[in-house]
Coordinates of C-alpha atoms in Angstrom, one line a residue:
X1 CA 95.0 154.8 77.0
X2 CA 93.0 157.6 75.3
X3 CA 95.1 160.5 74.1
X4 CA 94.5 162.9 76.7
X5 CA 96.5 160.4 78.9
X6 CA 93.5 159.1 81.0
X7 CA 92.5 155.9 80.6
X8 CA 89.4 154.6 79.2
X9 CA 86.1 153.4 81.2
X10 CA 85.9 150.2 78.9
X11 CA 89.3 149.3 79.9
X12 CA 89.0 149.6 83.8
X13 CA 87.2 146.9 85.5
X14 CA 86.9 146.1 89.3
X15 CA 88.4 143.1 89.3
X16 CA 90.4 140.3 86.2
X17 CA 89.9 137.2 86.9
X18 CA 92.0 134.9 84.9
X19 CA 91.5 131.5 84.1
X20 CA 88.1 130.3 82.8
X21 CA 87.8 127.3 85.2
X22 CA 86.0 126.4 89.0
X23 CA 87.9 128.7 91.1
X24 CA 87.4 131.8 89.0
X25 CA 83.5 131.1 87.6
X26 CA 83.0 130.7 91.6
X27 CA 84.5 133.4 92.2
X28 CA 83.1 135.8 89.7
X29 CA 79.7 134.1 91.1
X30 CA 80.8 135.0 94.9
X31 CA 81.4 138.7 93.7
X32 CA 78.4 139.3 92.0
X33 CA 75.8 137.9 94.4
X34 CA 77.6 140.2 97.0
X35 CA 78.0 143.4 95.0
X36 CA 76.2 143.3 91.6
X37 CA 77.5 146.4 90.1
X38 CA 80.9 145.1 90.3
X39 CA 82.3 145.2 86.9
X40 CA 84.2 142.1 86.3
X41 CA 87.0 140.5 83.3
X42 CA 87.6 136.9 82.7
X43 CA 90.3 136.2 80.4
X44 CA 91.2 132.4 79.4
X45 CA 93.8 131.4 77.0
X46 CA 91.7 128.6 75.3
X47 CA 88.6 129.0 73.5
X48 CA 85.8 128.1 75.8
X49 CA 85.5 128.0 79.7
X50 CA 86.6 124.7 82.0
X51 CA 88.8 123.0 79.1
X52 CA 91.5 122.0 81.4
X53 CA 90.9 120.4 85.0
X54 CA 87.4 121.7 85.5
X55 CA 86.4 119.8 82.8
X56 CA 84.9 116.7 84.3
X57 CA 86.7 113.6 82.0
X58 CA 90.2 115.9 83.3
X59 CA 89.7 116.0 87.1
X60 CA 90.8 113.3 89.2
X61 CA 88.3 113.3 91.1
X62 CA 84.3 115.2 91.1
X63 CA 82.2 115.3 94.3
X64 CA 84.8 115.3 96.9
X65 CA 83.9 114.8 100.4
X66 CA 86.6 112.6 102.1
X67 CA 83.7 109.7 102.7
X68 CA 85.7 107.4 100.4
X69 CA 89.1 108.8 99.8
X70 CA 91.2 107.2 101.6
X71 CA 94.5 109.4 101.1
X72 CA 92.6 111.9 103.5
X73 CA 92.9 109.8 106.6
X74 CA 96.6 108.2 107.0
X75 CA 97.6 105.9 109.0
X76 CA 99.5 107.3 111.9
X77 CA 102.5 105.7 114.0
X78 CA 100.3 104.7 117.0
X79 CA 97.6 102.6 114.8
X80 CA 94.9 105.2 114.3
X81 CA 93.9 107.2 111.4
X82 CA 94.0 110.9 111.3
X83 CA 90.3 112.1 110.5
X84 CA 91.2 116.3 110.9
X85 CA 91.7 117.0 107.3
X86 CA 89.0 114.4 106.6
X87 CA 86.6 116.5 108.5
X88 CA 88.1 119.8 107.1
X89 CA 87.4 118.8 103.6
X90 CA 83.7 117.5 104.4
X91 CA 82.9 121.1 105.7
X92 CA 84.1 122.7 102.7
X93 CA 82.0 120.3 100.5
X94 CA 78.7 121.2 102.4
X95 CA 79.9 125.0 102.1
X96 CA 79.7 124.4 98.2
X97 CA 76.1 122.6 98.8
X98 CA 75.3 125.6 100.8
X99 CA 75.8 127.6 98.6
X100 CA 74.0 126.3 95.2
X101 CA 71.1 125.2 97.1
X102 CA 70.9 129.4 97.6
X103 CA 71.4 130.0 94.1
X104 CA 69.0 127.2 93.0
X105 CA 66.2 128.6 95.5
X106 CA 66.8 131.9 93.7
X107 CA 66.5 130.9 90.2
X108 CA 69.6 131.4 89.4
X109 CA 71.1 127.8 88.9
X110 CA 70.0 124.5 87.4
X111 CA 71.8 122.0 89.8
X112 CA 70.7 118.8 87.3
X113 CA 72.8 120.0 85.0
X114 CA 75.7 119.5 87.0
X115 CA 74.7 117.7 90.8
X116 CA 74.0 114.0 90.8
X117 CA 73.6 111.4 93.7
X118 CA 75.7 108.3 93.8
X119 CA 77.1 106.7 96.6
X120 CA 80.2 106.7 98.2
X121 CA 82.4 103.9 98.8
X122 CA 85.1 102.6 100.1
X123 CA 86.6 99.3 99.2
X124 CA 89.5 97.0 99.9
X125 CA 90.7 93.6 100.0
X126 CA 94.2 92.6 101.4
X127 CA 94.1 91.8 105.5
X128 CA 96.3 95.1 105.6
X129 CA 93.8 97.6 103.8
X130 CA 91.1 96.0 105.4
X131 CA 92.2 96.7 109.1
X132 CA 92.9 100.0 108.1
X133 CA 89.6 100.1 106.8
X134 CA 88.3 99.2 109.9
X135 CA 90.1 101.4 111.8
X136 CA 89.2 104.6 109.7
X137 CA 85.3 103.4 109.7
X138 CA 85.4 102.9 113.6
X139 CA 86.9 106.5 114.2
X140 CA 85.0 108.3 111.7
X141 CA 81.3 106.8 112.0
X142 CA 81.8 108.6 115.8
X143 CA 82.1 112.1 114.0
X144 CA 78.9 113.5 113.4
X145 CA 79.5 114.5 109.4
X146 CA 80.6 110.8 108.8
X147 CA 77.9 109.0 111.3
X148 CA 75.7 107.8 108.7
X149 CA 78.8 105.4 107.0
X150 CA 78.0 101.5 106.8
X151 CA 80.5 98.5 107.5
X152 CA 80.1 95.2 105.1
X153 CA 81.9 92.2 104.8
X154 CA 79.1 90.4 103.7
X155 CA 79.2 89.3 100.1
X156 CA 75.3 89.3 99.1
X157 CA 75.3 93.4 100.5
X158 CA 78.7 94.2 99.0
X159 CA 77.4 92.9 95.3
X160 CA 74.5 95.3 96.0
X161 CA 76.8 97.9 96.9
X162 CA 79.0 97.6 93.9
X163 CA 78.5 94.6 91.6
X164 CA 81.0 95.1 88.3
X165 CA 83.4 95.0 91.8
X166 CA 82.4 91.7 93.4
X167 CA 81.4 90.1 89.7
X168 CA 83.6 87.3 89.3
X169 CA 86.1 87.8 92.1
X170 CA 87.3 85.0 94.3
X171 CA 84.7 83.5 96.6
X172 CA 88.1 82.9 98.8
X173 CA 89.2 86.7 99.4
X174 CA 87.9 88.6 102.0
X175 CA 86.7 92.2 101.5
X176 CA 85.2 94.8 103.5
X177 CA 83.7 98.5 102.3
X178 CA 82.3 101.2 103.8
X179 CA 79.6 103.2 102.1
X180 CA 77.7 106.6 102.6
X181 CA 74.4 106.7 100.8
X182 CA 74.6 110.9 100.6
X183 CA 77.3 110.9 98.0
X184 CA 77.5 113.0 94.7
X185 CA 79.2 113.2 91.4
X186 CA 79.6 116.7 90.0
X187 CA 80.4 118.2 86.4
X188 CA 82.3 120.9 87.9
X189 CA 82.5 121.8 83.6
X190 CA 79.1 121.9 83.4
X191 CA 79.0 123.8 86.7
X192 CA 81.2 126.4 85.7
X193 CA 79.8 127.2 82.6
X194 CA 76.2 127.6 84.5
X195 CA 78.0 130.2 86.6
X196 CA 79.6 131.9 84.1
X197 CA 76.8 132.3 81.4
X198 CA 73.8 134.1 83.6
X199 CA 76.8 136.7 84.8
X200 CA 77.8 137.5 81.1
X201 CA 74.1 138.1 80.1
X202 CA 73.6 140.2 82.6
X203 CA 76.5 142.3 81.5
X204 CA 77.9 142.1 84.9
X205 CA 80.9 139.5 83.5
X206 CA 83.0 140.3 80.2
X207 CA 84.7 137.4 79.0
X208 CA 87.7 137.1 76.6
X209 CA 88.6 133.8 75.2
X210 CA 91.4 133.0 72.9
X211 CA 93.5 135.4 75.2
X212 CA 96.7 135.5 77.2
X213 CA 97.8 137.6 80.3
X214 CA 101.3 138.7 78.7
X215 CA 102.1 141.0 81.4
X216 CA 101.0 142.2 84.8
X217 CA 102.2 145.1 86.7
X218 CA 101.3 146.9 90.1
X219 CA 101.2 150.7 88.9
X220 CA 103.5 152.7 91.4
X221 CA 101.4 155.8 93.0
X222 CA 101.6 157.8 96.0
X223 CA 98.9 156.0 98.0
X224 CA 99.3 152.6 96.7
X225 CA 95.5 152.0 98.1
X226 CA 94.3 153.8 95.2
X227 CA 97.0 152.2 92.5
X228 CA 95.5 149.5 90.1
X229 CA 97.1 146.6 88.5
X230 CA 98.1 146.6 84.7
X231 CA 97.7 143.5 82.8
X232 CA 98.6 143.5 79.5
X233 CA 96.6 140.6 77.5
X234 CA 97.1 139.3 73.8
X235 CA 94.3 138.1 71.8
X236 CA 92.3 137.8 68.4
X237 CA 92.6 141.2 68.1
X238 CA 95.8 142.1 69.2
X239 CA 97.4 143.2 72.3
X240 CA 96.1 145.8 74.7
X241 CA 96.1 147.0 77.7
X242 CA 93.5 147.0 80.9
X243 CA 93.3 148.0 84.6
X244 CA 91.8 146.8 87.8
X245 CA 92.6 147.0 92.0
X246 CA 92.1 143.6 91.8
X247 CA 94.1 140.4 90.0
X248 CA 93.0 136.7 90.9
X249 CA 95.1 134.4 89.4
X250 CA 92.9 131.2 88.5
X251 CA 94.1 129.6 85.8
X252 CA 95.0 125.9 87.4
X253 CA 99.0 125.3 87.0
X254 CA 99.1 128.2 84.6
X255 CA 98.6 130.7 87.6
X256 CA 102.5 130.2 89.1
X257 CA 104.2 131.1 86.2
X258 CA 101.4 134.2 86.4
X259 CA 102.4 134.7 90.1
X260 CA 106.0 135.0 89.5
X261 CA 105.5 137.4 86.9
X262 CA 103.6 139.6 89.3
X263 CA 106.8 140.5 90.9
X264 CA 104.8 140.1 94.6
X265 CA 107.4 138.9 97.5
X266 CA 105.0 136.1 98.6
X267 CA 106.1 134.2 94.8
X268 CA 108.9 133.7 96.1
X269 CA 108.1 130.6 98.7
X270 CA 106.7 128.6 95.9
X271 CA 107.5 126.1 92.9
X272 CA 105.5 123.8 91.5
X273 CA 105.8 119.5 90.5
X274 CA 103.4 118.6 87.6
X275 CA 101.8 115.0 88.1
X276 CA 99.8 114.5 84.6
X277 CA 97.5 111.5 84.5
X278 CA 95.2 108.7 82.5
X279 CA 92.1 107.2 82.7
X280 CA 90.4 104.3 81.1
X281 CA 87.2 104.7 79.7
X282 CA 84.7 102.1 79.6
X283 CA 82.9 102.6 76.0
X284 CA 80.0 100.2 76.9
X285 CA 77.1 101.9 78.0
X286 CA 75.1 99.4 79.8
X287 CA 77.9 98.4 82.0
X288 CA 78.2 102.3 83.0
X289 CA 74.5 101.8 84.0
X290 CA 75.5 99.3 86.3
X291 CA 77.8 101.1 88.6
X292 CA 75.7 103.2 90.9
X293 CA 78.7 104.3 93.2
X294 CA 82.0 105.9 93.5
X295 CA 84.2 103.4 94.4
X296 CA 87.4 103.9 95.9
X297 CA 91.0 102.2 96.6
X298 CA 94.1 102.2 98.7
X299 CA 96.6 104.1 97.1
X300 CA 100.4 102.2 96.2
X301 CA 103.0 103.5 98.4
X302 CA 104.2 107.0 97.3
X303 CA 101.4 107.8 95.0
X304 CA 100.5 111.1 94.7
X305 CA 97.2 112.1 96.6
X306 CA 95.2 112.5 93.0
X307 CA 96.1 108.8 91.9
X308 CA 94.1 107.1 94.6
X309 CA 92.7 104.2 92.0
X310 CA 88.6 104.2 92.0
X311 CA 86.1 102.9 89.5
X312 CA 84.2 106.0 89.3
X313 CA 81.1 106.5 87.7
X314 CA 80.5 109.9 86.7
X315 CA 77.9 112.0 84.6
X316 CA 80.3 113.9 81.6
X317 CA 77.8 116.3 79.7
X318 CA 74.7 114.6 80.7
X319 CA 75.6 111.3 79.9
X320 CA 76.8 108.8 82.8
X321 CA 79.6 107.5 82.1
X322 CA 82.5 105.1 83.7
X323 CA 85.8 105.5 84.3
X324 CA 89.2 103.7 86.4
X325 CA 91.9 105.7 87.2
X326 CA 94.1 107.5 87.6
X327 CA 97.4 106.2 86.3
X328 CA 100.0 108.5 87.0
X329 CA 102.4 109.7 85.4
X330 CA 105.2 113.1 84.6
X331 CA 105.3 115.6 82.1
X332 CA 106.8 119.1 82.7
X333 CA 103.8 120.7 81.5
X334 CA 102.0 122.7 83.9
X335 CA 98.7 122.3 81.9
X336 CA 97.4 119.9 79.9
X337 CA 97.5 121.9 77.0
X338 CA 100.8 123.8 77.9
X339 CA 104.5 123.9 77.2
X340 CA 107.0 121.5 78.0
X341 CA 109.1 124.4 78.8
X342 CA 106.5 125.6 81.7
X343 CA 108.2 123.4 84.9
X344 CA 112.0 124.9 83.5
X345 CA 110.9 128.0 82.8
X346 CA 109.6 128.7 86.4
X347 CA 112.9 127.8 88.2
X348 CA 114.2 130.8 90.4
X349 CA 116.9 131.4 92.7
X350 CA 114.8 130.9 95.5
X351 CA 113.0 128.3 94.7
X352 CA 115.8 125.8 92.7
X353 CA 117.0 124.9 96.6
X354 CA 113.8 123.7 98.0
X355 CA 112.7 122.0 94.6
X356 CA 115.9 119.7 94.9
X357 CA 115.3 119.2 98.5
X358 CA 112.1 117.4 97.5
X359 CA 113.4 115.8 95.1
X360 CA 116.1 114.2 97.4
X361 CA 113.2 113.6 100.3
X362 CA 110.7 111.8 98.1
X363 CA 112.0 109.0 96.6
X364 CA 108.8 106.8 96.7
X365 CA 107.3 109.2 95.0
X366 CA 109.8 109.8 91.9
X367 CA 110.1 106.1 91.8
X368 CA 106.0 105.6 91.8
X369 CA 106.0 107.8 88.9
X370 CA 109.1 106.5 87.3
X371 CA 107.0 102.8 87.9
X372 CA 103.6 104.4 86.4
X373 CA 105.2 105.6 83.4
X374 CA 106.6 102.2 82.3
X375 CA 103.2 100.5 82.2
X376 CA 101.9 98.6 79.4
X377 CA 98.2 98.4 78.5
X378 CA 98.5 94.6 79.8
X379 CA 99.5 96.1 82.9
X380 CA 96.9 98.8 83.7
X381 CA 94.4 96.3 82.3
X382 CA 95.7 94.0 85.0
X383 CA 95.2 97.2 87.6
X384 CA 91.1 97.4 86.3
X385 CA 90.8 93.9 87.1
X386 CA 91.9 94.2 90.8
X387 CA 88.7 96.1 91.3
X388 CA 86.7 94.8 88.0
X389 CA 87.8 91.3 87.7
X390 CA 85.9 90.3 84.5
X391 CA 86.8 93.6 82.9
X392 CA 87.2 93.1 79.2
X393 CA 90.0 95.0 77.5
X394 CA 88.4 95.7 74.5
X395 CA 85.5 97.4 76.4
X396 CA 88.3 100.3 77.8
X397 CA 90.5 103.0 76.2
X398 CA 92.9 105.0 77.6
X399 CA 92.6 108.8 77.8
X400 CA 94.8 111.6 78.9
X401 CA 93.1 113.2 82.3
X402 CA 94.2 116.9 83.0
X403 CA 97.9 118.1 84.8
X404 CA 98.0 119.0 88.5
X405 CA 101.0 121.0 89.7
X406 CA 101.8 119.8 93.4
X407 CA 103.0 123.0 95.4
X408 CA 106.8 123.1 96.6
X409 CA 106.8 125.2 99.4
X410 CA 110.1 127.2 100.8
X411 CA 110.1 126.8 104.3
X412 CA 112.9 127.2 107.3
X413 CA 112.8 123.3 107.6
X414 CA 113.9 123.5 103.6
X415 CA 111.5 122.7 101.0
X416 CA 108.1 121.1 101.6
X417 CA 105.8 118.8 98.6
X418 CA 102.6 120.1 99.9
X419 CA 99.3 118.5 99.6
X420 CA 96.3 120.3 99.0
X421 CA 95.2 123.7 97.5
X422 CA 97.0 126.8 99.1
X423 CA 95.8 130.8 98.2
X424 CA 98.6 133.2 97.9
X425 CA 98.2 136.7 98.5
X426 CA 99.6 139.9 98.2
X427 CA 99.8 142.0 101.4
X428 CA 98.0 144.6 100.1
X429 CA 95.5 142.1 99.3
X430 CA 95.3 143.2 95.5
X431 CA 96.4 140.1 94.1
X432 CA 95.4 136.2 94.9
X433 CA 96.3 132.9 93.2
X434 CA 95.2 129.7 93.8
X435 CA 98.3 127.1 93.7
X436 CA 97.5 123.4 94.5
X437 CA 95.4 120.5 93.6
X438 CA 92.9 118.3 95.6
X439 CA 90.4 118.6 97.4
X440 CA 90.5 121.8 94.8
X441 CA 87.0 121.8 93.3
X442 CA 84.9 120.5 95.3
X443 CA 85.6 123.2 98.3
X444 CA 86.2 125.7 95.6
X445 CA 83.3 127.6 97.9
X446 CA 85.5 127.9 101.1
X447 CA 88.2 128.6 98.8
X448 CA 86.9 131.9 97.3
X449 CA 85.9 132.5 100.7
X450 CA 89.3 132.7 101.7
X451 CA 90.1 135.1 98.6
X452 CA 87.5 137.5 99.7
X453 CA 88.4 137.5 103.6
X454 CA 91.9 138.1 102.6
X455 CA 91.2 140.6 99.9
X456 CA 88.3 141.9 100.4
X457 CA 88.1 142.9 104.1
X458 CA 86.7 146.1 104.3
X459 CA 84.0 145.2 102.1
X460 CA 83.1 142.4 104.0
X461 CA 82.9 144.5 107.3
X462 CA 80.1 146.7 105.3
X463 CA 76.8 146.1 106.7
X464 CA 75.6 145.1 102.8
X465 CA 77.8 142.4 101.7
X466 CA 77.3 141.3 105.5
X467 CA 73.9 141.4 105.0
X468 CA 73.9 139.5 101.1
X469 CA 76.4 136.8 102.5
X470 CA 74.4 135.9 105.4
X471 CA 71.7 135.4 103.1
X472 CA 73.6 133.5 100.7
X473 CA 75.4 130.7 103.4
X474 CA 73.1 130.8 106.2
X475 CA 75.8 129.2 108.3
X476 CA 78.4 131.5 107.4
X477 CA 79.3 132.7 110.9
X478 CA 79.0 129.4 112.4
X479 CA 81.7 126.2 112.5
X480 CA 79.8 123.0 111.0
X481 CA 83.3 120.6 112.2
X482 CA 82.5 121.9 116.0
X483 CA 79.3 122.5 116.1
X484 CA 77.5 119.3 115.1
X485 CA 73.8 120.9 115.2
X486 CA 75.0 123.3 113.0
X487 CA 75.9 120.8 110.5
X488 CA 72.9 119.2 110.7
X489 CA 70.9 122.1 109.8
X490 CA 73.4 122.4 107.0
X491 CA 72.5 119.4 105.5
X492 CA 68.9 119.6 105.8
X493 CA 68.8 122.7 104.4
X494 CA 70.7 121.4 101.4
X495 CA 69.4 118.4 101.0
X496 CA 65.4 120.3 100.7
X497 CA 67.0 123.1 97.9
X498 CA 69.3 119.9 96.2
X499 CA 66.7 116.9 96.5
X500 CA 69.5 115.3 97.9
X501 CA 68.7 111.5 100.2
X502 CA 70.2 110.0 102.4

C-alpha cells in the first residue's frame, strides 16, 4: 500500500497461484500459453518447487492411465467390472499427452527430462484375482482406448513381461497379466520444474519460495466483479501484502486448511482424511535395470485407492530406479512436511458430522490402516516377496512416500469418503482449489481445464484464447471416450511429438 492509499503495480498480479507443485506449474503453463501478458504469483511454503507429492519418490503412483490399476474398475454385484471411470481417467491422461506434445513441437518443453515408456501391467495370482482379471481384460480390450491390452498365462511370455516377478516363484501357481505396450512413467517433479522455469525467465511467473499464505480475504466493493482478493503472505523478508481477481489454491492437502480460510460458502461441504504412506527402495542398480514395466496388484480389502501394491519402476531425477509400495499408513498431517495439528485444526461445525459419519461407515478401511501401521519390516518384506519372490532384504529400504488427504464430502445422504480429485470453486469464479488425490497428476491437464472453464469463462468465449487453445489441444472441442476416431487421431498425434510406440 503506497501512501497515497493506492496500491502498488508490483503488488497486484492477475492471478496467485499457491502451491509450487503439478496442479499449479500446469496451470501457470495453461495461463500463459493462452494469454501471455498475464502477470502471474506462485507462492510455496518450502524452498524449491514439487517437494511434496509432485515429487516423483512421493507420489503413489506416475504415469496414470487406468491400463493397470486395478482399483479403477471394481467388481460390481452382477459379475462385471465397471470400466466408466477407467475410461474417464485414460482420456484425461492423453489430454496431458496432448498437451506436451504441443509444447514440445513449440520448443518450449524437453519431454526426456520427465516422459519415459514402460509398459503397463497388470498381474495377479489367486483363482479369485485372476477371474477378475479376466473379466476386466474381456470388457475393456472391447473399448477402443484399452483395445491394444494382451492376455497371458503362459509362463515363458509372462517372464518376458516381468521377470524379477516370475523369478523363482512356484512352477505350481497359476498367474495371468495383462499388459499394454503404450505405457509411461513420469517425473511429474521434474515436469513441474520444466514448466515453471521457461515462465519465470520470461518474467511472465514471479515465484516466492520460503513463503506462507497467512491470510486471504475477498475485498468488499460495490461491483464485486471488479473486487480483488487480498492475500497476506509471510516470508524471508517479512510479511506483506498482495492483490489479484484471481486465487487458485494448489498446494496438495495444504489447500483445505487454505479454503476454509477463504471464508467462501462452498468450504463448507468439505473435510479432509490424510492417508500417509511408504515405499521400499531397491538400492541395487542392476536389478532396477531389469524391470522394464509397471507392474500392478489387487488391492487388500479396504485399502485406500493410492495403496494398490505394484513393483514400479520409475525414472527419479534421471536415474531409473525401483520401487514396491505403497504401505499405508495414518498420520494427521495434511502434508508430508506439515503439522500434526493440520487434520484437528480443520474441524468445523459443519463438517465434524459428516467426518464421524465416515468414520462409522468405513470400518475396513480404519481397520486396513490400523493393520498397515502394525507391520514389521519382516512383514512388508514378506509383502515384496508375493510379487518378488527372491527379493533380498538387504537389497530394500524403507522410505516415507508423500500424504494424500482423501476428500470428506457433506452431502444430504450424510458424509461421503470420496475418491478422486474434486475442484472447488467460488461462484463468482474468483477462487479455485484442488482437494483430492488420484488419478491427480496425471490428468492434471483436464483438471486445470476445469479451473479455467469454471473461472475463466468469459475469456474463454474470446475469439483469442479460443483461437490459442485450439491450437494448443487440437481435440479440445471433441470427446475422445465417445468418439473413438477422435482418440485415435489423439494418439497418433502424440505419439509423432512424444516418440511414443506402441
Amino acid at each position: 500500500m503506497q501512501q497515497d492509499g493506492s496500491f502498488s503495480a508490483d503488488a497486484r498480479f492477475d492471478a496467485v497461484l499457491v502451491g509450487a507443485g503439478i496442479m499449479s506449474a500446469t496451470l501457470a503453463a495453461l495461463l500463459h500459453e493462452l494469454d501471455p501478458g498475464l502477470r502471474l504469483l506462485l507462492v510455496e511454503r518450502l524452498e524449491g518447487p514439487a517437494r511434496e507429492s509432485s515429487a516423483a519418490n512421493n507420489n503413489a503412483g506416475t504415469g496414470h492411465a487406468a491400463n493397470c490399476e486395478l482399483n479403477y474398475t471394481p467388481m460390481q454385484a452382477d459379475g462385471t467390472v465397471a470400466t466408466a471411470k477407467a475410461v474417464v481417467i485414460n482420456a484425461g491422461f492423453e489430454r496431458s499427452l496432448e498437451f506436451w506434445g504441443s509444447l514440445r513441437e513449440r520448443g518450449e518443453l524437453d519431454t526426456s527430462t520427465f516422459l519415459h515408456q514402460a509398459a503397463h501391467i497388470s498381474a495377479v495370482w489367486t483363482p479369485v484375482n485372476i477371474a477378475f482379471l479376466r473379466q476386466r481384460f474381456e470388457q475393456l480390450s472391447e473399448i477402443p482406448a484399452f483395445a491394444a491390452m494382451r492376455w497371458s498365462e503362459e509362463r515363458t511370455e509372462l517372464t518376458d513381461w516381468m521377470p524379477l516377478v516370475m523369478a523363482g516363484r512356484d512352477l505350481k501357481q497359476s498367474v495371468a497379466a495383462t499388459r499394454i505396450e503404450r505405457g509411461t512413467d513420469v517425473d511429474f517433479g521434474a515436469l513441474t520444474r520444466a514448466y515453471l522455469e521457461p515462465l519465470q525467465r520470461s518474467g511472465a511467473l514471479c515465484v516466492e519460495y520460503g513463503t506462507q499464505v497467512r491470510d486471504l480475504k475477498r475485498l468488499r466493493r460495490g461491483d464485486m466483479r471488479e473486487a480483488d482478493w487480498r492475500v497476506i503472505l509471510q516470508g524471508p523478508s517479512g510479511k506483506r501484502e498482495v492483490r489479484a481477481p484471481f486465487v487458485f489454491l494448489g498446494a496438495g492437502g495444504g489447500a483445505l486448511p487454505l479454503l476454509q480460510r477463504s471464508g467462501i460458502p462452498e468450504a463448507d461441504d468439505f473435510a479432509g482424511f490424510p492417508v500417509s504412506g511408504l515405499w521400499l527402495v531397491c538400492g541395487d542398480a542392476q536389478l532396477a535395470a531389469k524391470q522394464r514395466a509397471k507392474v500392478y496388484g489387487k488391492a487388500a480389502v479396504g485399502a485406500p485407492p493410492m495403496s494398490v501394491p505394484h513393483l514400479d519402476t520409475r525414472w527419479i531425477d534421471g536415474q531409473r530406479s525401483l520401487l514396491f509400495g505403497p504401505f499405508a499408513g495414518f498420520s494427521s498431517k495434511f502434508l508430508k512436511q506439515g503439522s500434526l495439528f493440520d487434520l484437528p485444526a480443520s474441524v468445523r461445525p459443519t463438517n465434524l458430522l459428516p467426518m464421524l459419519q465416515v468414520g462409522a461407515t468405513n470400518i475396513e478401511l480404519v481397520q486396513y490402516l490400523i493393520n498397515q501401521l502394525r507391520q514389521s519390516p519382516e512383514e512388508r518384506h514378506d509383502a515384496l516377496q508375493q510379487f518378488m519372490p527372491t527379493a533380498r532384504s538387504e537389497d530394500w529400504s524403507l522410505s516415507v512416500a508423500g500424504q494424500r488427504v482423501q476428500i470428506i464430502k457433506r452431502s444430504k445422504q450424510g458424509g461421503r469418503l470420496q475418491l478422486g480429485t474434486e475442484v472447488v470453486a467460488s461462484k463468482d469464479g474468483s477462487l479455485a482449489a484442488l482437494l483430492g488425490a488420484s488419478p491427480g497428476a496425471s490428468t492434471a491437464v483436464t483438471i486445470m481445464l476445469e479451473v479455467l472453464q469454471r473461472c475463466f469463462k468469459q475469456q474463454l468465449e474470446s475469439a483469442s484464447w479460443n483461437e490459442r487453445l485450439q491450437a494448443l489441444l487440437p481435440s479440445i472441442h471433441g470427446d475422445p471416450v465417445q468418439d473413438p476416431a477422435l482418440l485415435l487421431a489423439m494418439r497418433q498425434r502424440s505419439d509423432a511429438l512424444l516418440d511414443l510406440k506402441g
